[in-house]
Coordinates of C-alpha atoms in Angstrom, one line a residue:
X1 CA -48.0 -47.4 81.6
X2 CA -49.7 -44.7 79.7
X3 CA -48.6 -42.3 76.7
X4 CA -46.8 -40.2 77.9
X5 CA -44.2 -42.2 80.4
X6 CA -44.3 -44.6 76.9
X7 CA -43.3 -41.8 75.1
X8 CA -40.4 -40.9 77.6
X9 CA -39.5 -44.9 77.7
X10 CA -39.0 -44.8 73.9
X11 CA -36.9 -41.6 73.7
X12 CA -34.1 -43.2 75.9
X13 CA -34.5 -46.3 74.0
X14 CA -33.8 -44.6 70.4
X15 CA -30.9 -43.0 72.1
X16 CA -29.7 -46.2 73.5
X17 CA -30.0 -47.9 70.1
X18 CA -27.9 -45.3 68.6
X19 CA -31.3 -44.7 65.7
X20 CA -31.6 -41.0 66.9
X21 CA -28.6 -38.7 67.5
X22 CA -27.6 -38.6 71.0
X23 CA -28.3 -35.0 71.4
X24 CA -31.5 -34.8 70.0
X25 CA -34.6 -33.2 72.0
X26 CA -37.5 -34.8 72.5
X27 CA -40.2 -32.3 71.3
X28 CA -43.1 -31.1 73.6
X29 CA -46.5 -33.1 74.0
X30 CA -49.8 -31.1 72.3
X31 CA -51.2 -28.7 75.0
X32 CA -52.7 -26.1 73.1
X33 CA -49.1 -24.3 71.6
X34 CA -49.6 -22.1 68.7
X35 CA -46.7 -23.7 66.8
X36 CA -49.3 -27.1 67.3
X37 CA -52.2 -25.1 65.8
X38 CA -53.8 -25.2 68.9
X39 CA -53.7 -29.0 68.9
X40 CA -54.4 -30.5 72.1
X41 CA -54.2 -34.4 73.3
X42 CA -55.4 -35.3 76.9
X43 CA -52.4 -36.0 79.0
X44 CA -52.6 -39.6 80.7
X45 CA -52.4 -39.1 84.3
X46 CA -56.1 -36.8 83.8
X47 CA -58.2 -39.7 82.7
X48 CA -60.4 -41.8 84.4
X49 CA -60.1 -44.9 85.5
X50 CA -62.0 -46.4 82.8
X51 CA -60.8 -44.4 80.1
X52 CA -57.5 -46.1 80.9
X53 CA -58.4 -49.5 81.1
X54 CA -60.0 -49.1 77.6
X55 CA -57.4 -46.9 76.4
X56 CA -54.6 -49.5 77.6
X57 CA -56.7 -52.3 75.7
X58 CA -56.4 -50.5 72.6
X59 CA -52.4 -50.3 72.9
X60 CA -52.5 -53.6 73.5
X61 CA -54.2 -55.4 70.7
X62 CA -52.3 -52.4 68.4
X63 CA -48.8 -54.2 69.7
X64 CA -50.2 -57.9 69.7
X65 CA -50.9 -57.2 66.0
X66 CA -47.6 -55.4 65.6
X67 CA -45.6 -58.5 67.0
X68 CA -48.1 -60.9 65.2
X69 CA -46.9 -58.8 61.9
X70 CA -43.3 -59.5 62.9
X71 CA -43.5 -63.1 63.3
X72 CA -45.3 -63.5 59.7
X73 CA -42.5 -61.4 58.0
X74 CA -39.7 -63.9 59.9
X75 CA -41.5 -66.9 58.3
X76 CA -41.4 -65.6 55.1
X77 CA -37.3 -64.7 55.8
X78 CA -37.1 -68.0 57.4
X79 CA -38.3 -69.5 54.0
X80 CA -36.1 -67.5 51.7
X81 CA -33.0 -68.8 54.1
X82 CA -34.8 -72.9 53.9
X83 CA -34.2 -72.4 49.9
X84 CA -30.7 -71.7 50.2
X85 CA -31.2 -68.2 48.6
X86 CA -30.7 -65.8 51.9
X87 CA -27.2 -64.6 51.3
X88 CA -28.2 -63.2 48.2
X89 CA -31.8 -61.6 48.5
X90 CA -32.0 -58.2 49.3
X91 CA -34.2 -57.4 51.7
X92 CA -35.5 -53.8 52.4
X93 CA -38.0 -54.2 56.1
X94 CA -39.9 -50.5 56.2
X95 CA -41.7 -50.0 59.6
X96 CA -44.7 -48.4 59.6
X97 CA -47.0 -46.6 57.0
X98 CA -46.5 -42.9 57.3
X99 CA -46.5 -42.0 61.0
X100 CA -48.6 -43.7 63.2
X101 CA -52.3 -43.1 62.5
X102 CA -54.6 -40.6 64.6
X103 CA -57.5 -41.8 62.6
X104 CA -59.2 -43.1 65.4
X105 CA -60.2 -40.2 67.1
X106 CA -59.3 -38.9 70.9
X107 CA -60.7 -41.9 72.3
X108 CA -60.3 -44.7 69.7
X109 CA -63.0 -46.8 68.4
X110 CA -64.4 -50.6 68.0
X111 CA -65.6 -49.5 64.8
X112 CA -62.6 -47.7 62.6
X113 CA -65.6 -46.5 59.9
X114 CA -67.0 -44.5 62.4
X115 CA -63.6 -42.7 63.5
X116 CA -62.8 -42.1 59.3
X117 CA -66.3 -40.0 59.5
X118 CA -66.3 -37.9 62.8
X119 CA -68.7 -39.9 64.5
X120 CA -67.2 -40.6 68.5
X121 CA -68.4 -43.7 70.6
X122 CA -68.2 -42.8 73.6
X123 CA -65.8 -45.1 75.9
X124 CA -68.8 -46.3 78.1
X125 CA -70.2 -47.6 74.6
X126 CA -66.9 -48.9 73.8
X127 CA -66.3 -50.8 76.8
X128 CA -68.8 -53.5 75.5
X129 CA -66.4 -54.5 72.9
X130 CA -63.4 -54.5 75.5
X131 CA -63.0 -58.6 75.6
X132 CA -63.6 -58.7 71.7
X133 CA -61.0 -56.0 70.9
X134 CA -59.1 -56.8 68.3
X135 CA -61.7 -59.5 66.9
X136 CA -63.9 -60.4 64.1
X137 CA -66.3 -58.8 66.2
X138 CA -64.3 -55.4 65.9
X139 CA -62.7 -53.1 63.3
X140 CA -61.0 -51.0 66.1
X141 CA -58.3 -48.5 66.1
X142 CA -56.6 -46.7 69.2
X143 CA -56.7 -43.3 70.8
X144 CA -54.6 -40.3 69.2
X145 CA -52.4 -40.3 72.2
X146 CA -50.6 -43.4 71.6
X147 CA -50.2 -42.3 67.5
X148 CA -48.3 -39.3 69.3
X149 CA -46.1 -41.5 71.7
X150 CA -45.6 -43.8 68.7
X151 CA -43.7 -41.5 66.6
X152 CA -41.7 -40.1 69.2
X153 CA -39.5 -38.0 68.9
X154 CA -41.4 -36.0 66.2
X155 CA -44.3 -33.7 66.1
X156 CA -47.8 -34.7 64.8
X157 CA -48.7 -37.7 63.3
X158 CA -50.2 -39.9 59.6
X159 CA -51.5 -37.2 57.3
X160 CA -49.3 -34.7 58.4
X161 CA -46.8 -34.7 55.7
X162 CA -45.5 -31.2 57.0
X163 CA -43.7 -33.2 59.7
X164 CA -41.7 -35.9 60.5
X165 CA -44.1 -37.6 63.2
X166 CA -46.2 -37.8 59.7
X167 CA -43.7 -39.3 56.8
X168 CA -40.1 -40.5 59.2
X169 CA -39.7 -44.5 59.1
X170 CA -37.2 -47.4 60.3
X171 CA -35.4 -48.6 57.6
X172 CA -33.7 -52.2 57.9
X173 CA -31.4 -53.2 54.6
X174 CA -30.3 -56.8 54.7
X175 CA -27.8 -58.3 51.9
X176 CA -25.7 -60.8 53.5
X177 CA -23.2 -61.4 50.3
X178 CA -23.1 -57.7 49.6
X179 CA -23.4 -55.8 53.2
X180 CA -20.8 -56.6 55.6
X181 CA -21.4 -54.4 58.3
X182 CA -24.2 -55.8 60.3
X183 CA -25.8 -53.9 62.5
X184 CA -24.7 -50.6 61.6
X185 CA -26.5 -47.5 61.6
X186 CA -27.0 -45.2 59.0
X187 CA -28.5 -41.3 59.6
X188 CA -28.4 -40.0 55.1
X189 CA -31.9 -38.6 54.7
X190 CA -33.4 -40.7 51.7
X191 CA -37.4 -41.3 50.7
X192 CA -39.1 -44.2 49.9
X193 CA -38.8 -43.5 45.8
X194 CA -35.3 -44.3 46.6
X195 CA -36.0 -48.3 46.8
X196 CA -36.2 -48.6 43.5
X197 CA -32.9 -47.2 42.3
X198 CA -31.2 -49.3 44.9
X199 CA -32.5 -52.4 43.7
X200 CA -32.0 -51.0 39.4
X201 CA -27.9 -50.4 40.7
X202 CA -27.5 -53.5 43.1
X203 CA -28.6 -55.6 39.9
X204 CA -27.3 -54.0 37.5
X205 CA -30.6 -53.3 35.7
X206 CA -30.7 -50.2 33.7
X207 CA -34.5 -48.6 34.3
X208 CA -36.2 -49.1 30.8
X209 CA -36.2 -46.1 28.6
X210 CA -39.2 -47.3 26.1
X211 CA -41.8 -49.8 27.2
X212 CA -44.0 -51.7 24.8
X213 CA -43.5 -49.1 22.6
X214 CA -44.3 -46.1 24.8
X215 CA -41.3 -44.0 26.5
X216 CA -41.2 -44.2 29.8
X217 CA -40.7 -41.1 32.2
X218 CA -36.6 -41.2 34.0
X219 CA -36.9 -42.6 37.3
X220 CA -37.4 -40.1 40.3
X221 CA -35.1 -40.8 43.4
X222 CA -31.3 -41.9 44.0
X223 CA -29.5 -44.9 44.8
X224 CA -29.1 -45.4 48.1
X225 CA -26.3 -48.3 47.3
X226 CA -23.7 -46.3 48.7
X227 CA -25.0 -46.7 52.5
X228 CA -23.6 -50.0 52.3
X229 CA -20.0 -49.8 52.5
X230 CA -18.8 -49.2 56.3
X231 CA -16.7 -46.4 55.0
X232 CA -19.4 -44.4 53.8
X233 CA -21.4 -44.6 57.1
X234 CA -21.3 -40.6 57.6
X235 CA -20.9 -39.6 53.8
X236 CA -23.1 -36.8 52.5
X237 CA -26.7 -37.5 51.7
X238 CA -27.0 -38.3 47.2
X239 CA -30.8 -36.9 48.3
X240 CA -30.1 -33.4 47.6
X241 CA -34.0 -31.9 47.5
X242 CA -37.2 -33.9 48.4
X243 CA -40.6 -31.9 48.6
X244 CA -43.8 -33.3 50.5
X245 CA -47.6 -32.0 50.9
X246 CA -50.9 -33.7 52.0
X247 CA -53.8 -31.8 52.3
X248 CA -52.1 -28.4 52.0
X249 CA -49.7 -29.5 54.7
X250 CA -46.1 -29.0 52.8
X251 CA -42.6 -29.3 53.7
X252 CA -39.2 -28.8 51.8
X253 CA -36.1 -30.8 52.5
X254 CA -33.1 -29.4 50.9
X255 CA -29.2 -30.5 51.8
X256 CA -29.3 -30.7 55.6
X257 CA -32.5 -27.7 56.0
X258 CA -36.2 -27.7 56.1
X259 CA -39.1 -25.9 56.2
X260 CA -42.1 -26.8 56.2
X261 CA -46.3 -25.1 57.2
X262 CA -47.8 -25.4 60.3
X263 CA -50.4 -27.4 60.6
X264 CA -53.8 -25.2 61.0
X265 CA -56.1 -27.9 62.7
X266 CA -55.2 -31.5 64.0
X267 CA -56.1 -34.6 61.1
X268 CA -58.0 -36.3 63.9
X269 CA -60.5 -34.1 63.2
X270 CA -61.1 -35.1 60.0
X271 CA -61.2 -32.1 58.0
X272 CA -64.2 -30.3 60.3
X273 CA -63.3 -26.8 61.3
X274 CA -62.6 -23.7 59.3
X275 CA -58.8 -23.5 57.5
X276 CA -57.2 -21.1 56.1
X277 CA -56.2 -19.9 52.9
X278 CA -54.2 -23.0 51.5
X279 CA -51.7 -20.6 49.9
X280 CA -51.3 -18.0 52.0
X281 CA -52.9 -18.5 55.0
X282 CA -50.2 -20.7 56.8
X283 CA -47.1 -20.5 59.1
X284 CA -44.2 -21.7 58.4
X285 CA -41.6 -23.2 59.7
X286 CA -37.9 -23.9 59.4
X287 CA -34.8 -26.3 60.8
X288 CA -31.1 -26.9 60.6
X289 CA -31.3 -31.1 60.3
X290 CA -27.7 -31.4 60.9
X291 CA -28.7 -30.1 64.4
X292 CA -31.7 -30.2 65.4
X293 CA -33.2 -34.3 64.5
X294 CA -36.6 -33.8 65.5
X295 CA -37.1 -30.6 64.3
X296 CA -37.2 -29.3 67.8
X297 CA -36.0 -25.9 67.2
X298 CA -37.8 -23.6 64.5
X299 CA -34.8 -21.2 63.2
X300 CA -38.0 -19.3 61.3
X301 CA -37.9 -16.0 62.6
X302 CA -33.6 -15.7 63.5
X303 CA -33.2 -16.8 59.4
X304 CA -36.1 -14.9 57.4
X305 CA -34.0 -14.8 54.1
X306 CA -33.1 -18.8 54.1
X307 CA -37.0 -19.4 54.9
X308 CA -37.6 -17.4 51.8
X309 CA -35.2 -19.2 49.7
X310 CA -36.9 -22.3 50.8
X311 CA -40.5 -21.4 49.9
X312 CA -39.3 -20.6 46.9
X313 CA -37.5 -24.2 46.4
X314 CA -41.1 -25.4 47.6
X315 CA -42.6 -23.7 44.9
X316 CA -40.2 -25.2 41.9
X317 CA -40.2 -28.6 43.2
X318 CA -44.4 -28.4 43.6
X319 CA -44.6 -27.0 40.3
X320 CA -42.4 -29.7 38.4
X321 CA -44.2 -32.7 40.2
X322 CA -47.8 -31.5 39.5
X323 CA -48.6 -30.7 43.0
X324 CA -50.8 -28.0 41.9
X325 CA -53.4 -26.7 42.6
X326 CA -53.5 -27.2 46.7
X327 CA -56.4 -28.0 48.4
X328 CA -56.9 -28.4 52.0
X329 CA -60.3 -29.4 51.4
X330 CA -60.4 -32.4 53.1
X331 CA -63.9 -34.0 53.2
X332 CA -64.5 -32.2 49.7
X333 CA -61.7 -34.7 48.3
X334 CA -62.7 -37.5 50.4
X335 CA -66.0 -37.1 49.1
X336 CA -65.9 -36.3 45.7
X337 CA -66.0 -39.0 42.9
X338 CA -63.0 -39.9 41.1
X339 CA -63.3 -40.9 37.5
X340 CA -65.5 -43.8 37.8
X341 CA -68.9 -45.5 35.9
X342 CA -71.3 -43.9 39.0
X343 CA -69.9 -40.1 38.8
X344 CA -72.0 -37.9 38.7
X345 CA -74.5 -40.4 37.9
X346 CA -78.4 -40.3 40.1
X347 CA -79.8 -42.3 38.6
X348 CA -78.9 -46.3 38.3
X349 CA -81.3 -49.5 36.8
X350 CA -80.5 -52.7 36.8
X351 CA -82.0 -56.3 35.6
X352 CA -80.6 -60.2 36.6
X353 CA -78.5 -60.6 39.3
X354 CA -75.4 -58.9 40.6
X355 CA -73.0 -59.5 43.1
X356 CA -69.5 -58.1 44.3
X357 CA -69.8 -55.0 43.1
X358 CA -67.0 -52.7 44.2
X359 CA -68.2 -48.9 46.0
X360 CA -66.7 -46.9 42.7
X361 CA -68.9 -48.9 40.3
X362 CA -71.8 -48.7 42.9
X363 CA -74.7 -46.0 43.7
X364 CA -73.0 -44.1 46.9
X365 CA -76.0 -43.2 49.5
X366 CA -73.4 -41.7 51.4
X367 CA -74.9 -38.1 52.5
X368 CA -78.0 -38.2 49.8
X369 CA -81.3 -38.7 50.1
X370 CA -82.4 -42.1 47.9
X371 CA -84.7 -44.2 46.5
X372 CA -84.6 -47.2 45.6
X373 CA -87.2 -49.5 43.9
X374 CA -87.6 -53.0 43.3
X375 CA -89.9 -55.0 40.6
X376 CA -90.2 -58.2 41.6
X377 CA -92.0 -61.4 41.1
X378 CA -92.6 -63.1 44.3
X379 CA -93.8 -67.1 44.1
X380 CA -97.2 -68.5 46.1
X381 CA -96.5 -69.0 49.5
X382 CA -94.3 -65.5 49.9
X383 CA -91.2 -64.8 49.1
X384 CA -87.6 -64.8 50.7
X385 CA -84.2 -63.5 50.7
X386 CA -82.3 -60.9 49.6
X387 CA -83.4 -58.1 47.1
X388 CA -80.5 -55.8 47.2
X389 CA -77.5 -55.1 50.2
X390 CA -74.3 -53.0 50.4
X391 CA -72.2 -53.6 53.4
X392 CA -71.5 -56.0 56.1
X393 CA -71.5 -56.6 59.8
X394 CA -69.8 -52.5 60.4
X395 CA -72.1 -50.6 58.4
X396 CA -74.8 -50.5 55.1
X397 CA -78.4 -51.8 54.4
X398 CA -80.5 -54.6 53.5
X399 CA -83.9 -54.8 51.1
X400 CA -84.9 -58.4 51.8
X401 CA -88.2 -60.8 52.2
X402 CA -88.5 -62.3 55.4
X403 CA -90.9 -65.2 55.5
X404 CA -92.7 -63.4 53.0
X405 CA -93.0 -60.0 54.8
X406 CA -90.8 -57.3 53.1
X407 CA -88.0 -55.7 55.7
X408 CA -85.2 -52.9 55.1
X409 CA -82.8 -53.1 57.6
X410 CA -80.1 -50.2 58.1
X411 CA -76.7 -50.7 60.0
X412 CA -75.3 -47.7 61.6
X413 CA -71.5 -48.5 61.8
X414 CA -72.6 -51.7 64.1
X415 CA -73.7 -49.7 66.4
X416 CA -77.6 -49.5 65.8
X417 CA -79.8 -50.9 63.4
X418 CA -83.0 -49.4 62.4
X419 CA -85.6 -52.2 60.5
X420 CA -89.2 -51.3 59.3
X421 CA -91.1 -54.7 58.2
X422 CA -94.0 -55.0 56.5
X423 CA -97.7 -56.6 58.5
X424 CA -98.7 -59.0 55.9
X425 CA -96.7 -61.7 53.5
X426 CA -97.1 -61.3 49.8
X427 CA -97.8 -65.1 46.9
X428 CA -98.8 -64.9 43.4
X429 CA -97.9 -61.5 43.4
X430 CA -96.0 -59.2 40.8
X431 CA -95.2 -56.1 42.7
X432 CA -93.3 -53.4 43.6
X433 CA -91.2 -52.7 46.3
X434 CA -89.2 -49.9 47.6
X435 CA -87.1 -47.5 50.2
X436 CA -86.7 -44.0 50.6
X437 CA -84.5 -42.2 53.1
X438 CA -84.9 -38.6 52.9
X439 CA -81.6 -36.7 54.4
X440 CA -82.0 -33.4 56.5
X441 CA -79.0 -32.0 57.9
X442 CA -75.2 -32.2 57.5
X443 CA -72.8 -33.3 59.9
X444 CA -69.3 -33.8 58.9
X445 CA -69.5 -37.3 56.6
X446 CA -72.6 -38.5 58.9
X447 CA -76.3 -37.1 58.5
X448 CA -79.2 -37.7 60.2
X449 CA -81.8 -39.0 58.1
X450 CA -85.3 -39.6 58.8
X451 CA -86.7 -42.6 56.7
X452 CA -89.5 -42.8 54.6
X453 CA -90.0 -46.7 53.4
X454 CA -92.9 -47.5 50.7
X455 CA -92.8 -51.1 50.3
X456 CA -95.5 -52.1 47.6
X457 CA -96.2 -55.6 48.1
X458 CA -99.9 -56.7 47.9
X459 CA -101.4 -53.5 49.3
X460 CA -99.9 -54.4 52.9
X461 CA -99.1 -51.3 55.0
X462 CA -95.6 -50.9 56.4
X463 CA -95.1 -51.1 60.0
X464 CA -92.2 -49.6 61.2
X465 CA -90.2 -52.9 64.0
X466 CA -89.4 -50.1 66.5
X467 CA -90.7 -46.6 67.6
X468 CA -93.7 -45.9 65.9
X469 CA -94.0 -43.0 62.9
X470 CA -90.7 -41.2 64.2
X471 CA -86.7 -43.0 63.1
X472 CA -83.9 -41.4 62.4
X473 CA -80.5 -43.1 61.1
X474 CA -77.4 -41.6 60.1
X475 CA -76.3 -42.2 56.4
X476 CA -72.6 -43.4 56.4
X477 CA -70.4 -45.1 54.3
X478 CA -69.9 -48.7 54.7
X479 CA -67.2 -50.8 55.8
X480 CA -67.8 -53.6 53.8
X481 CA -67.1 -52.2 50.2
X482 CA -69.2 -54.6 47.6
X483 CA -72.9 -53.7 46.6
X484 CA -74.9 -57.1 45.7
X485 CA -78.7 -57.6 43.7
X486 CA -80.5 -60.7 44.6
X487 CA -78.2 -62.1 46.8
X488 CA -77.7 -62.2 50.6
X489 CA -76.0 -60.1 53.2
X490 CA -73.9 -61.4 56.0
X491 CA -75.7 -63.5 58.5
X492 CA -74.4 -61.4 62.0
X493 CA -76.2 -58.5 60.3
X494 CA -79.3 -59.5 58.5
X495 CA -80.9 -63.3 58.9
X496 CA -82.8 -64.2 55.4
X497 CA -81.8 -66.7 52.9
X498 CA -79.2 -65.6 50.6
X499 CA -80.8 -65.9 47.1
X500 CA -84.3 -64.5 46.5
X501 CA -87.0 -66.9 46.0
X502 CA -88.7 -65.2 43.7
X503 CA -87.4 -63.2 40.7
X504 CA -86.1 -59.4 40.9
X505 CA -87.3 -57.8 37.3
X506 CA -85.9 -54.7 37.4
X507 CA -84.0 -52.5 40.5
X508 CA -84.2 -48.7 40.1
X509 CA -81.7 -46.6 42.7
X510 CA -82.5 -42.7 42.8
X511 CA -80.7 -40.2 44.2
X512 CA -80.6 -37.3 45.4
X513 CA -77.9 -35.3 46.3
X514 CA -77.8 -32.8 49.7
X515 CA -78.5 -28.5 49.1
X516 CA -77.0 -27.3 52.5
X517 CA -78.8 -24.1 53.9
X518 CA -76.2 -21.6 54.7
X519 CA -76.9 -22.5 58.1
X520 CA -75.9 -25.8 57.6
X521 CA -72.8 -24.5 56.0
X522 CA -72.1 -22.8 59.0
X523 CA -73.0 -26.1 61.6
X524 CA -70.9 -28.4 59.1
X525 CA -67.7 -26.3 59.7
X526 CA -68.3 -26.0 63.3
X527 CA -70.2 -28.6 65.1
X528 CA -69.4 -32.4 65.8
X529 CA -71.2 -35.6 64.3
X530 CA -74.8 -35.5 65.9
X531 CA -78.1 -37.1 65.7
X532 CA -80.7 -34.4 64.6
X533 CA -84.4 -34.5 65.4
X534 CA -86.0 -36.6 62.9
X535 CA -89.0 -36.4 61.1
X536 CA -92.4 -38.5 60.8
X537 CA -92.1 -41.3 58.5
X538 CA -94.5 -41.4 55.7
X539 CA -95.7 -44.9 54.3
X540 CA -96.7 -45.4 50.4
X541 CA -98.3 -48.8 48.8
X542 CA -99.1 -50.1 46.0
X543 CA -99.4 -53.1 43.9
X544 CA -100.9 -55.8 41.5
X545 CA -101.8 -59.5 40.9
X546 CA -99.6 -60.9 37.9
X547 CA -101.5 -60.4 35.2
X548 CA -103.6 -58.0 35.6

């Protein structure tokens, strides 16, 4: 069964269920419609035979987790109930994060970090991981048409906070003692900040005015206690006005109405592609809740005047919960540092060793040229393990001795590695040792990025393992988020001993952060992740005997 007959199947099973209002429409799959943005998603009966099979895999291992998740959530009910103590928990069972996510491109990955920076395997690639989907040997996520089917019967998807495809959840609320009317189904609109008012009234808790000595702010969101009592099944909504935005994506619910922007480019493209004006450059839209569940029917250009008064409720709730300035900038954000000990910073020394360091307190190679330089002391008879490493098995790099020899090893996303090693091994020595990759051209959160490696160890040349004088590798971020002096990487990636042999004196990392051309400007905002042509590498060396 593909998407789209899925996405049928689940409609008449919402209805069946009584969760979605009998007369509600199912709204129309993404073929290009302006009120999509353009936004277009393959439909299932036009792909090939092996995109199916792989596509079918993916939707597989993504409801084998699902059901996997279930069971682990009964155990830990199962426990409460062992105790004695399940008649009077309260028990609050959300499903789902968002919508359903379409960050793994239009034809899902093996390799989520390479979906989260524009970078597309293509399926023949991906069917090599098709019996180890869903492993250790895999970080995978599935195709954007099952997100889509997944949050039917809405529009759009995770990150679209415009929508309800992008924010609507299940809600289960168990209380044995307290809620009599099992299985009943309750249709008040209410938002996640309303959990914790619920639990303040069903406890009879009041929500602490001063804490340690500082006042705290009043507690956003309403009780949603009321829910219940059988009698109140169909009583008014106590959520009166709710706002949401993501990315400049915004929407205004407001006693039964909302309106909300269309979105100007789908989020499975990850922010690539020219938008518009964040504050005036969008549609909008508008819906009668009360009729229309799935926001099927946009009342935006019959009811002009209560669109208005909306934007305008937009603009009082955004301004009194510091949602501005908007910025639909989205690989700016994503790339820019937050408040952290590396921002800003280019240039980082260290001495001793180091391990486990998170990505925030770490140098970020991610789209920069670098170097980075090691003094080390290396004992007779060579040298070996690990000089310095950030990542894992999906993605980073390795400085390391090898029997001896010195060897940087860079992992692209697990899906190439690139390794230069040096000819000769290196005793007795105090030397110097050293990478730099010098980046050329921007695409999306991917660049290509010819490497130039001088490795100073005993005056030995640098041989590059594979094609000789030309390499190109794509600087991403990793997927493994600790950065590590002196110690080892993990074994599937890089084979050395852990520790280093010898002793690491200092470790300098430079770097140097990307000048786009306005070409490049131009490419980022239009083109796709691609490998450039790279450049010749260039080899440096140096060194001396300890004390000299």
């Amino acid at each position: 069964m593909g998407w789209n007959e899925l996405r049928e199947q689940i409609f008449e099973n919402q209805k069946k269920l009584g969760v979605i209002p009998a007369d509600t429409k199912l709204t129309p799959w993404p073929d290009g419609q302006p009120e999509y943005g353009g936004a277009k998603l393959p439909k299932w009966d036009t792909l090939s035979a092996e995109e199916k099979k792989l596509f079918a895999r993916q939707a597989e291992v993504f409801a084998g987790y699902t059901a996997y998740t279930d069971f682990e959530i009964g155990r830990v009910i199962q426990a409460v109930e062992d105790m004695g103590k399940l008649d009077n928990t309260l028990i609050f069972y959300i499903s789902g994060d968002n919508g359903t996510s379409p960050e793994g491109s239009l034809v899902g990955t093996p390799v989520d970090m390479a979906a989260l920076q524009a970078i597309d395997i293509p399926v023949k690639d991906q069917m090599k991981f098709y019996d180890v989907w869903g492993s250790n040997k895999t970080t995978p996520h599935m195709a954007v048409g099952w997100a889509w089917a997944f949050d039917t019967p809405f529009k759009w998807t995770k990150q679209v906070a415009s929508h309800f495809g992008g924010t609507r959840q299940g809600m289960c609320i168990a209380w044995p003692n307290r809620i009599k009317d099992v299985g009943g189904i309750r249709h008040q609109f209410h938002h996640i900040i309303d959990v914790v008012p619920t639990i303040l009234e069903a406890t009879g808790i009041p929500a602490p005015k001063m804490l340690n000595g500082i006042a705290q702010k009043p507690i956003e969101g309403v009780s949603m206690v009321y829910t219940f009592d059988k009698a109140n099944a169909d009583a008014p909504s106590a959520c009166i006005t709710k706002y949401f935005e993501m990315f400049g994506n915004r929407g205004i619910y407001h006693d039964g109405w909302y309106a909300c922007t269309t979105p100007p480019l789908p989020p499975w493209g990850m922010g690539q592609g020219k938008f518009p004006d964040v504050v005036n450059g969008y549609k909008w839209e508008l819906y009668n809740l009360q009729e229309d569940f799935s926001q099927f029917n946009d009342l935006a250009a019959k009811m002009p005047d209560k669109l208005r008064d909306m934007k305008e409720l937009f603009l009082v709730e955004a301004t009194k919960n510091q949602v501005f300035p908007l910025d639909n900038d989205f690989l700016k954000r994503a790339l820019t540092p937050r408040p952290s000990y590396t921002a800003g910073r280019t240039l980082f020394t260290y001495s001793g060793e180091l391990s486990g360091t998170p990505t925030s307190d770490s140098p970020s190679t991610l789209n920069k040229s670098y170097t980075i330089t090691a003094e080390v002391e290396i004992p007779q008879g060579g040298g070996d393990g690990m000089v310095v490493t950030d990542g894992g098995r999906f993605g980073g790099y390795g400085l390391y001795l090898l029997k001896g020899k010195p060897v940087f090893t860079y992992n692209f996303l697990d899906m190439e590695r690139t390794r230069w090693e040096g000819t000769g091994s290196a005793g007795g020595w105090q030397a110097y040792a050293g990478v730099r990759l010098q980046a050329t051209t921007v695409q999306a959160l991917a660049r290509a990025a010819p490497a130039c490696f001088p490795w100073m160890a005993r005056k030995s040349p640098i041989r590059r393992w594979r094609t000789p004088f030309r390499s190109s590798c794509r600087l991403t971020r990793p997927s493994t988020w600790a950065w590590t002096r002196a110690r080892g990487w993990m074994t599937t990636t890089i084979r050395c001993r852990s520790e280093f042999t010898g002793n690491v004196d200092k470790l300098t990392v430079k770097l140097v952060p990307p000048k786009m051309t306005a070409e490049e400007e131009d490419a980022h905002q239009k083109t796709n992740t691609g490998r450039q042509e790279s450049r010749p590498v260039t080899f440096a060396r140096f060194g001396r005997r300890a004390g000299e």
